[in-house]
mmCIF file of C-alpha atoms and ligand atoms in Angstrom:
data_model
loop_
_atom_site.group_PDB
_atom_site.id
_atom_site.type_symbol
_atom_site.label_atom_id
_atom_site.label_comp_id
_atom_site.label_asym_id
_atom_site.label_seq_id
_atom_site.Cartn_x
_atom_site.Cartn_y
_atom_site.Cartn_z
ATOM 1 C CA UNK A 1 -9.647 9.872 -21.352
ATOM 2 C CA UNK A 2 -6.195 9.189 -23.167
ATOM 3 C CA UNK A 3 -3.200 10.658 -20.755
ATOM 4 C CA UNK A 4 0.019 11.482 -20.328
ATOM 5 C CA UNK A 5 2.737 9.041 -20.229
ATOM 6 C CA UNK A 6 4.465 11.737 -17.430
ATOM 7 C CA UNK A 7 3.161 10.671 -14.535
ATOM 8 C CA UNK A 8 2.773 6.627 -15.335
ATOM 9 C CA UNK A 9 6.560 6.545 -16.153
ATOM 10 C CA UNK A 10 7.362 8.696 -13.318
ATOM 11 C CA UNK A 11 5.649 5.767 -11.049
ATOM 12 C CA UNK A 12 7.093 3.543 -12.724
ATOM 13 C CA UNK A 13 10.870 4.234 -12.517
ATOM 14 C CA UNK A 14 10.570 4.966 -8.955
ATOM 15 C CA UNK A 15 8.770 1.504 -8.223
ATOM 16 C CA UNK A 16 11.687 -0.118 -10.572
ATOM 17 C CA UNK A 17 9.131 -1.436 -13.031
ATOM 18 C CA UNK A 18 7.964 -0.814 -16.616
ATOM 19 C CA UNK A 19 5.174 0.495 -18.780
ATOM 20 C CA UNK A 20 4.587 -1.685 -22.010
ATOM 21 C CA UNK A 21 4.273 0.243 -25.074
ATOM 22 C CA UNK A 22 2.307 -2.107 -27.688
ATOM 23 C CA UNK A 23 1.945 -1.024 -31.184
ATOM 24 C CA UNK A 24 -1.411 -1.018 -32.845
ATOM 25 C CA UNK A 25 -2.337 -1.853 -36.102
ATOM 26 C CA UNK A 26 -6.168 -2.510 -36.184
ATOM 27 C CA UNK A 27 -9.196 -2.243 -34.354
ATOM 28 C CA UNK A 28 -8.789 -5.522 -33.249
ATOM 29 C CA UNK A 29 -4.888 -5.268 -31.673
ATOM 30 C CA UNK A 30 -6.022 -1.805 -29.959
ATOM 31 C CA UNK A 31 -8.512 -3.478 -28.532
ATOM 32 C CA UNK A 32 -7.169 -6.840 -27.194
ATOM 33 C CA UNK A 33 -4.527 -4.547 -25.648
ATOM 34 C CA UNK A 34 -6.760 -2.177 -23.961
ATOM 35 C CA UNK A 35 -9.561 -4.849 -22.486
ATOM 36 C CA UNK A 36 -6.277 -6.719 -21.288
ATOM 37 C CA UNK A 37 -4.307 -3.533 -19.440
ATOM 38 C CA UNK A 38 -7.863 -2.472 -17.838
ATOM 39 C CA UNK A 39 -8.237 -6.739 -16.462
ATOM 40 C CA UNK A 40 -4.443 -6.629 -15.072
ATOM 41 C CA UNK A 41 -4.907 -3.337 -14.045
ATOM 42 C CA UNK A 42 -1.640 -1.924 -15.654
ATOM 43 C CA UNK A 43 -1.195 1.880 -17.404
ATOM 44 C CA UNK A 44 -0.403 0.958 -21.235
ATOM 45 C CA UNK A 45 0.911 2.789 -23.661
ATOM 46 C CA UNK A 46 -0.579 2.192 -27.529
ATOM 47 C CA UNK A 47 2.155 2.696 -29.923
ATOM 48 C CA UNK A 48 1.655 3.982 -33.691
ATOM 49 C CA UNK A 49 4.482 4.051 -35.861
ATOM 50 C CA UNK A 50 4.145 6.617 -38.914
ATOM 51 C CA UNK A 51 3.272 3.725 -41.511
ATOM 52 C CA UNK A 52 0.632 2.337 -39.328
ATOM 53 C CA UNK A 53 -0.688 5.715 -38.941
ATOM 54 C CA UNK A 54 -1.399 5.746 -42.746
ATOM 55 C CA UNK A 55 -2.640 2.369 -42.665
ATOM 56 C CA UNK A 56 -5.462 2.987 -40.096
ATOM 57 C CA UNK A 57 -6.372 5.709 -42.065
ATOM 58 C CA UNK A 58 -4.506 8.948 -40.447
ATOM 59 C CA UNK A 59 -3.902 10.411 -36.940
ATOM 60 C CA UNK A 60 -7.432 11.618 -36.678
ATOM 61 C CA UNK A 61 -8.836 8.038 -37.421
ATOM 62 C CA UNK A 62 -6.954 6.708 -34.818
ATOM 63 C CA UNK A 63 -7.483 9.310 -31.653
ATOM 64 C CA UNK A 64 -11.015 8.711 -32.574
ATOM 65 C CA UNK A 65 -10.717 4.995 -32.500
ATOM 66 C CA UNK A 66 -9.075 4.776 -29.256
ATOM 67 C CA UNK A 67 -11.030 7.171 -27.450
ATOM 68 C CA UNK A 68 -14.544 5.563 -28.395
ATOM 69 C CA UNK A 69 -13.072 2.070 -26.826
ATOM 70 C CA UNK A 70 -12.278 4.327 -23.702
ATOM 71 C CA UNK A 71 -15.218 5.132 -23.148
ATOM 72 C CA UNK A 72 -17.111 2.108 -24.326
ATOM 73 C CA UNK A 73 -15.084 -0.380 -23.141
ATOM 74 C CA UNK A 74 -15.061 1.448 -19.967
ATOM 75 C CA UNK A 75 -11.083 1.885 -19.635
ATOM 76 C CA UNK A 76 -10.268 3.125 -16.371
ATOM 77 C CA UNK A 77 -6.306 2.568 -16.295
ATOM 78 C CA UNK A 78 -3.986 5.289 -16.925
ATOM 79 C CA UNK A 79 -3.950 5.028 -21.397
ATOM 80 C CA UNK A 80 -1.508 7.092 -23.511
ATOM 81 C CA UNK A 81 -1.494 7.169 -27.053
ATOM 82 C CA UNK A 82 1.628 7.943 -28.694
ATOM 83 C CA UNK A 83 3.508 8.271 -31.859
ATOM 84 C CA UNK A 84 6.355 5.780 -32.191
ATOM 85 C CA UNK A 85 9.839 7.036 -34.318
ATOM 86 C CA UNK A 86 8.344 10.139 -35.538
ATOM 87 C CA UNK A 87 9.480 12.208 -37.738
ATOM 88 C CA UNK A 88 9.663 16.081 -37.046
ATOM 89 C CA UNK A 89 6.094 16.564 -39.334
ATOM 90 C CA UNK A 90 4.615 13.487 -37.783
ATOM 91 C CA UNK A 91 5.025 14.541 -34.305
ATOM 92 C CA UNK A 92 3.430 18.304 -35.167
ATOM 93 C CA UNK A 93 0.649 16.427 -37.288
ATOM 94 C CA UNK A 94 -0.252 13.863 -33.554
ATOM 95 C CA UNK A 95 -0.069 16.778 -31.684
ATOM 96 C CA UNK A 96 -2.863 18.228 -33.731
ATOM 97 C CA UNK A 97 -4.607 15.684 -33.930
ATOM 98 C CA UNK A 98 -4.850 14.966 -30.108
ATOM 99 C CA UNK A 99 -2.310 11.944 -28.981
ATOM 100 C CA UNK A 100 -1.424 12.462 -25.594
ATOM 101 C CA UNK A 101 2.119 11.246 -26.354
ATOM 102 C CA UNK A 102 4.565 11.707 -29.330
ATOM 103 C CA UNK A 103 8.068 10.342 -29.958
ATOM 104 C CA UNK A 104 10.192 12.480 -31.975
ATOM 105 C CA UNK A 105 13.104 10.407 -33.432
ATOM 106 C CA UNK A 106 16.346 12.479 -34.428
ATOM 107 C CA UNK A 107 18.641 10.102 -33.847
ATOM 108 C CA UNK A 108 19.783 10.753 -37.291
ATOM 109 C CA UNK A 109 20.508 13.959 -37.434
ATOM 110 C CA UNK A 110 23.578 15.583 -36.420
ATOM 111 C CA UNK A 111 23.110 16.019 -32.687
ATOM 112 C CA UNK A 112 22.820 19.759 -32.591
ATOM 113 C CA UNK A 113 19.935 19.511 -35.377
ATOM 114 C CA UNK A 114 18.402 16.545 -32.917
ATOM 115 C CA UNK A 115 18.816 19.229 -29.932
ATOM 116 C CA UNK A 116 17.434 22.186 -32.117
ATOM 117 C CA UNK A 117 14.430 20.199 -33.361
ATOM 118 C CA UNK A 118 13.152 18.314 -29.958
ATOM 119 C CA UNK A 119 13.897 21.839 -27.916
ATOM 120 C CA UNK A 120 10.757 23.296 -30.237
ATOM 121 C CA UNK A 121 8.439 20.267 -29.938
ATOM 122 C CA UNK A 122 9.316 20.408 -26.257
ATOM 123 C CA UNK A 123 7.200 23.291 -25.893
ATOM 124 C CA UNK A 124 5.005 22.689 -27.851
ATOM 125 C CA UNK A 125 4.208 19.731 -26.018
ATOM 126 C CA UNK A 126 4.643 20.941 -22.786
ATOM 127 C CA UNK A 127 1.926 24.090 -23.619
ATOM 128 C CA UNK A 128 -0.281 21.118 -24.594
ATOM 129 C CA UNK A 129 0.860 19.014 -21.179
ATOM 130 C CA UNK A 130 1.276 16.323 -24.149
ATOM 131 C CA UNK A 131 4.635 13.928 -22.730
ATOM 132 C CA UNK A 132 7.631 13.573 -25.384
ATOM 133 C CA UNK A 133 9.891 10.787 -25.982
ATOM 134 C CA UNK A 134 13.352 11.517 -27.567
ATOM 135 C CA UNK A 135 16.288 9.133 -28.965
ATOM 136 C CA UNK A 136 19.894 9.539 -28.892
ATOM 137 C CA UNK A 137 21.893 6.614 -30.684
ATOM 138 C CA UNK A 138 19.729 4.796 -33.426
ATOM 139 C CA UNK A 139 17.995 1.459 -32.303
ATOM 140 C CA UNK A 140 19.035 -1.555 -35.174
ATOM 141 C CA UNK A 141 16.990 -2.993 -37.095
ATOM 142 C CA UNK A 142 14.311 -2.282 -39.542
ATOM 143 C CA UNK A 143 11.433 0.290 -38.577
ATOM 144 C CA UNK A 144 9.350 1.645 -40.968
ATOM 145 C CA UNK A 145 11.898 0.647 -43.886
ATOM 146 C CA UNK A 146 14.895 2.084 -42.171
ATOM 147 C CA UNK A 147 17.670 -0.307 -40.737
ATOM 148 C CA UNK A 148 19.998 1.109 -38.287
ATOM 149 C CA UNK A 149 22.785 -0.715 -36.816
ATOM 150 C CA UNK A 150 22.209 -0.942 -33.369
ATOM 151 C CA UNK A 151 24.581 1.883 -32.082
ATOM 152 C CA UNK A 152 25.234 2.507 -28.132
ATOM 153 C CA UNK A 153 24.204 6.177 -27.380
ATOM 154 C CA UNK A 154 26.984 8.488 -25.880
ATOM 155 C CA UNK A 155 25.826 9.463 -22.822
ATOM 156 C CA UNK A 156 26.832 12.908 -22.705
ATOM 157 C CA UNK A 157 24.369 13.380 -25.557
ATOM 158 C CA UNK A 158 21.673 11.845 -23.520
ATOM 159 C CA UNK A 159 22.635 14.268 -20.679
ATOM 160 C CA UNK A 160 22.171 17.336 -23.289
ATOM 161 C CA UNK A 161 19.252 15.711 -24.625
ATOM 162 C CA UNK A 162 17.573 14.655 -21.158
ATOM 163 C CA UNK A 163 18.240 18.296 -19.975
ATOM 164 C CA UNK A 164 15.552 19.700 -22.853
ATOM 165 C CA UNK A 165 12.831 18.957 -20.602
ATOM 166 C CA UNK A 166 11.606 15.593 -22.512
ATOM 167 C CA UNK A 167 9.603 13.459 -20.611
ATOM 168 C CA UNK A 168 11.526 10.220 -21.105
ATOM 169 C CA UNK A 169 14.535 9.223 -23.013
ATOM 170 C CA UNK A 170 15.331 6.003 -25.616
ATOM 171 C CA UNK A 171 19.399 5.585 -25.693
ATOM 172 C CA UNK A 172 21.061 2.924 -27.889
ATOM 173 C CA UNK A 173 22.520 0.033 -25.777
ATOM 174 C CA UNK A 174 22.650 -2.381 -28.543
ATOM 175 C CA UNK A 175 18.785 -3.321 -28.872
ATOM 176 C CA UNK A 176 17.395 -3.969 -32.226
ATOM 177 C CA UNK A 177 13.496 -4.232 -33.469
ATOM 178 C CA UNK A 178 12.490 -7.777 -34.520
ATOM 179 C CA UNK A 179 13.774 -10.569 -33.914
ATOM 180 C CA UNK A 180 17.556 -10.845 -32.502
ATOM 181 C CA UNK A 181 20.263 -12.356 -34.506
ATOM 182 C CA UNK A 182 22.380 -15.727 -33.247
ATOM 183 C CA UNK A 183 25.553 -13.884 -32.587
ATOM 184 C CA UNK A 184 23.506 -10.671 -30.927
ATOM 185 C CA UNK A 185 25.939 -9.392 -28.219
ATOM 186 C CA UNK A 186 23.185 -8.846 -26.095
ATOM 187 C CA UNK A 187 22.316 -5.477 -24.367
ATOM 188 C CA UNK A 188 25.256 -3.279 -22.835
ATOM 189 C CA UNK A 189 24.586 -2.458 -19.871
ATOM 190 C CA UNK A 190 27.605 -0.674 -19.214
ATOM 191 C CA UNK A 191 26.115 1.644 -21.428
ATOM 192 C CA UNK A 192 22.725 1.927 -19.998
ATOM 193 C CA UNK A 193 24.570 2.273 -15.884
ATOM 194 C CA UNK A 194 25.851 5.424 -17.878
ATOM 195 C CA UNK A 195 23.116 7.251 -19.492
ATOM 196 C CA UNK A 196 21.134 6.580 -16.148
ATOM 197 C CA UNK A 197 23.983 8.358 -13.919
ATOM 198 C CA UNK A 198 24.037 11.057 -16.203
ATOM 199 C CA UNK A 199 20.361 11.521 -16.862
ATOM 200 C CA UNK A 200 19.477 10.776 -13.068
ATOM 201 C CA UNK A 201 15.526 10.764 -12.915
ATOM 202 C CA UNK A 202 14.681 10.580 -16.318
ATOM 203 C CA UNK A 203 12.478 7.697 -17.237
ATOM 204 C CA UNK A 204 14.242 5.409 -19.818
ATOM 205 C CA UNK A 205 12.946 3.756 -22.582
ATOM 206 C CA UNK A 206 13.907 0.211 -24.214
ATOM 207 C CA UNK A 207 12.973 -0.688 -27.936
ATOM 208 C CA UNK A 208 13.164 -4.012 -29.451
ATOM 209 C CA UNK A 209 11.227 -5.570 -26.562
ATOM 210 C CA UNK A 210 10.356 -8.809 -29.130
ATOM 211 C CA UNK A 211 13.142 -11.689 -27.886
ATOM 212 C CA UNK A 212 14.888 -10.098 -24.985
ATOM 213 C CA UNK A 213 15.830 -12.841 -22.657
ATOM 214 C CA UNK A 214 13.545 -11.833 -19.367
ATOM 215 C CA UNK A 215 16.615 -11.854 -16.639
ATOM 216 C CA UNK A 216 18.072 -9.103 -19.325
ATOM 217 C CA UNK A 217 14.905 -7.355 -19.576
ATOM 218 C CA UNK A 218 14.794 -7.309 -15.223
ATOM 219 C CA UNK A 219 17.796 -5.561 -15.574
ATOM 220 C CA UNK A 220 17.312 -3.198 -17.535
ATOM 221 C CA UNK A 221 14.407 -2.021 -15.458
ATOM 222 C CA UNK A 222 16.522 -1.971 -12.339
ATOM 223 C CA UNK A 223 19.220 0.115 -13.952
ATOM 224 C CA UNK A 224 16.343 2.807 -14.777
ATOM 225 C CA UNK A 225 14.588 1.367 -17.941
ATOM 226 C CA UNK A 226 10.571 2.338 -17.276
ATOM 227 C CA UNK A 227 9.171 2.064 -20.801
ATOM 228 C CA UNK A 228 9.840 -1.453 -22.839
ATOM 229 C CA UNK A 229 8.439 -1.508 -26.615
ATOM 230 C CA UNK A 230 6.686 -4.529 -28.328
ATOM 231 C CA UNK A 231 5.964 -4.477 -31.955
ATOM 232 C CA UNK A 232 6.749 -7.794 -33.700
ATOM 233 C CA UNK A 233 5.768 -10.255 -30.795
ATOM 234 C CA UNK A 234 2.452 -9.270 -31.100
ATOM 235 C CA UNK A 235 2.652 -9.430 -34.508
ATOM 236 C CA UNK A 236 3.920 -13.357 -34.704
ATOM 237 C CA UNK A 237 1.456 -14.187 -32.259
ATOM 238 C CA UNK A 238 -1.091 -12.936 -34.123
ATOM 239 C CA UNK A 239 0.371 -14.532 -37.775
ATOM 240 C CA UNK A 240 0.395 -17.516 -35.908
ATOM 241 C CA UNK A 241 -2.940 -18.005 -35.075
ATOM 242 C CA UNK A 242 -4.203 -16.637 -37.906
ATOM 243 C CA UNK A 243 -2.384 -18.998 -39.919
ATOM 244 C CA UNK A 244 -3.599 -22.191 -37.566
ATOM 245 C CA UNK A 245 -7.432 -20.914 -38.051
ATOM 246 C CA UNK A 246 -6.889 -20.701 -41.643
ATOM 247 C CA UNK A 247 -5.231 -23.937 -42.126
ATOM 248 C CA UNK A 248 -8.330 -25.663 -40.048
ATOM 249 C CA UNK A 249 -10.361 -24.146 -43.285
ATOM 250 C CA UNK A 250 -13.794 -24.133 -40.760
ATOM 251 C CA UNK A 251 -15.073 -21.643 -43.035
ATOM 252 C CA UNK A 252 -14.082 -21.943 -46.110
ATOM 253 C CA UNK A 253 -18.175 -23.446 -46.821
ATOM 254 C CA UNK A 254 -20.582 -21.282 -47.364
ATOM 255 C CA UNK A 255 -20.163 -17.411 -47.367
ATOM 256 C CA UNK A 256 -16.712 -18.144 -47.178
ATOM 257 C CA UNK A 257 -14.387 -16.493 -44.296
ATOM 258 C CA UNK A 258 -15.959 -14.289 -41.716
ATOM 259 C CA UNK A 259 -14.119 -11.515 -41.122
ATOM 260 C CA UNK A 260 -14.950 -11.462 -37.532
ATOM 261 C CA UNK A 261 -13.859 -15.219 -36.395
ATOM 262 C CA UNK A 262 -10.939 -14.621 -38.859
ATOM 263 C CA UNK A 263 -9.492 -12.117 -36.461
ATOM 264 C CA UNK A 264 -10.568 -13.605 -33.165
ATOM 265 C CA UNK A 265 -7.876 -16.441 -32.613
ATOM 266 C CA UNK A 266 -5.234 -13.698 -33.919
ATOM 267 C CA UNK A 267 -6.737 -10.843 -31.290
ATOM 268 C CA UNK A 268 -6.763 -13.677 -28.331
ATOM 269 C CA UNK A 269 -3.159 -14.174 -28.988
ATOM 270 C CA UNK A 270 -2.446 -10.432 -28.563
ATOM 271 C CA UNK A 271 -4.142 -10.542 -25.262
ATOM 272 C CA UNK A 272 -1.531 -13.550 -24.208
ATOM 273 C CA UNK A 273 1.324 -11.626 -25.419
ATOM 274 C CA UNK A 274 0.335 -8.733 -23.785
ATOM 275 C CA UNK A 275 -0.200 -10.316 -19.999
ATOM 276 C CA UNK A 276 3.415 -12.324 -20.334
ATOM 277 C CA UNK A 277 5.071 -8.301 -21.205
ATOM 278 C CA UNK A 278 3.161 -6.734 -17.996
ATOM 279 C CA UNK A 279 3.385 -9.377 -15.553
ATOM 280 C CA UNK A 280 7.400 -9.564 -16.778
ATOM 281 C CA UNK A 281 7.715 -6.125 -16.870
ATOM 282 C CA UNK A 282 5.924 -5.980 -12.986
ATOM 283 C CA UNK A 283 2.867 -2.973 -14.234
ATOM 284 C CA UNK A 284 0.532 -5.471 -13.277
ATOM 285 C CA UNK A 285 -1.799 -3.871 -10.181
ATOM 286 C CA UNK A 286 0.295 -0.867 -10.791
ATOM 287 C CA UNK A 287 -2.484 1.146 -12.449
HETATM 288 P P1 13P B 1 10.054 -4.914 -31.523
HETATM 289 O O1 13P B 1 9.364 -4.922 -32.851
HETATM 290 O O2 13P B 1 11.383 -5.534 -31.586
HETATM 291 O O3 13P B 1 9.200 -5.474 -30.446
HETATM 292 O O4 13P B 1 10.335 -3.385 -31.171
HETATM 293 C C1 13P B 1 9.255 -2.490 -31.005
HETATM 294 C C2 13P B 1 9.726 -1.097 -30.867
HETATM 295 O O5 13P B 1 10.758 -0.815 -30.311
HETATM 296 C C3 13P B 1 8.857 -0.035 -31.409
HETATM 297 O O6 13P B 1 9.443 1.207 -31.307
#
């Protein structure tokens, strides 16, 4: 049964480790993830951003998915399934649909319209004991199609944020998704020491988890970071050995390319990716 993130991050930033949230794609990355949480015996988040949503055919699709490979996979660890930067309607539509988790992302908005917006999803979510991620300061990058910058949250608006009742909290401190630039100036911690003295308990979550340099990344856990996001890791691993199996050209005899050995190489090189995150970020044993 799909949970909660609540009480796995609430472990988590008390045992100064964190939860990896991996975003899924395909049947194939949802379950390399899961069968690899449930052998280390770590809680895991599955991530879905909006467009992959549409790709694997709508919310509904996916809670169905991911709740048949529960059950016959025979998932035991703590599992939450949650919607990654969405939007106001996206969030409502997850919450229908029955994800356990939802981010809603108005980092863009004026902050009062960010405040306004999350205060009504927070109870919705809380009547549906659903958990609910919010943002304050955009994360760089490109998500989705949208680039931000890479801002550093203020963290009296994380405070006034925090204090809506959301279960955990992503604040700028200079991360970006994909892959960091040569002259990145690296995370600010200075930043991050401040949110977490204002917010106090409040689980914190770190995006751009692809090509953080691991003594950064053991930081930011012990300054309160208990959720780390991993998109496009998983994603070059799997390119990667998809590409090396196709350039072998086994199968290009015959009835051509099987879809199932196709994927394989690319799914066993999720599973890698996946154990280097948990054992880094310490939620191995921790389910
Ligand atoms: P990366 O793609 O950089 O791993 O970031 C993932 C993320 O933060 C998803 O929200």
């Amino acid at each position: 049964m799909l949970v909660s993130a609540k009480e796995m991050l609430t472990k988590a930033k008390a045992g100064k480790y964190a939860v990896g949230q991996f975003n899924i794609n395909n049947l194939e990355w949802t379950k390399s993830i899961l069968l690899t949480a449930q052998e280390l015996n770590s809680p895991v988040i599955l991530g879905v951003s909006e467009g992959a949503g549409k790709y694997m055919c709508g919310y509904k699709t996916i809670v169905g998915m991911v709740n048949g490979m529960l059950e016959e996979l025979n998932i035991t660890v703590p599992v939450a399934l949650h919607l990654d930067h969405g939007s106001y309607e996206g969030a409502l539509k997850c919450i229908e649909a029955g994800f356990s988790s939802v981010m809603f992302d108005g980092s863009h908005y004026p902050i009062e319209e960010n405040v306004a917006k999350t205060t009504e999803l927070v109870a919705l979510c809380n009547e549906k004991g659903i958990s609910i991620e919010a943002e304050v300061g955009s994360i760089g990058g490109e998500e989705d199609g949208v680039v931000g910058a890479g801002e550093c949250a203020d963290p009296d608006e994380c405070k006034m944020i925090a204090d809506l009742g959301v279960t955990m909290l992503a604040a700028g401190i200079g991360n970006i998704h994909g892959k960091y630039p040569e002259n990145w100036a690296g995370l600010s911690f200075e930043t991050l020491d401040a949110v977490q003295q204002k917010t106090g308990d409040m689980p914190l979550v770190l995006h751009g988890g692809t090509g953080i340099p691991a003594d950064m990344i053991q930081k930011a856990i012990s300054l309160g970071v208990s959720k780390i996001n991993v998109n496009t890791e998983c994603q070059l691993a799997f390119q990667e050995a998809t590409r090396k199996y196709i350039e072998a050209g086994k199968d290009l005899e015959g009835k051509g390319f099987d879809p199932r050995k196709l994927l394989a190489p690319g799914a066993e090189a999720i599973k890698a990716t996946v154990k280097e995150k948990m054992e880094l970020f310490g939620s191995v044993g921790k389910a």
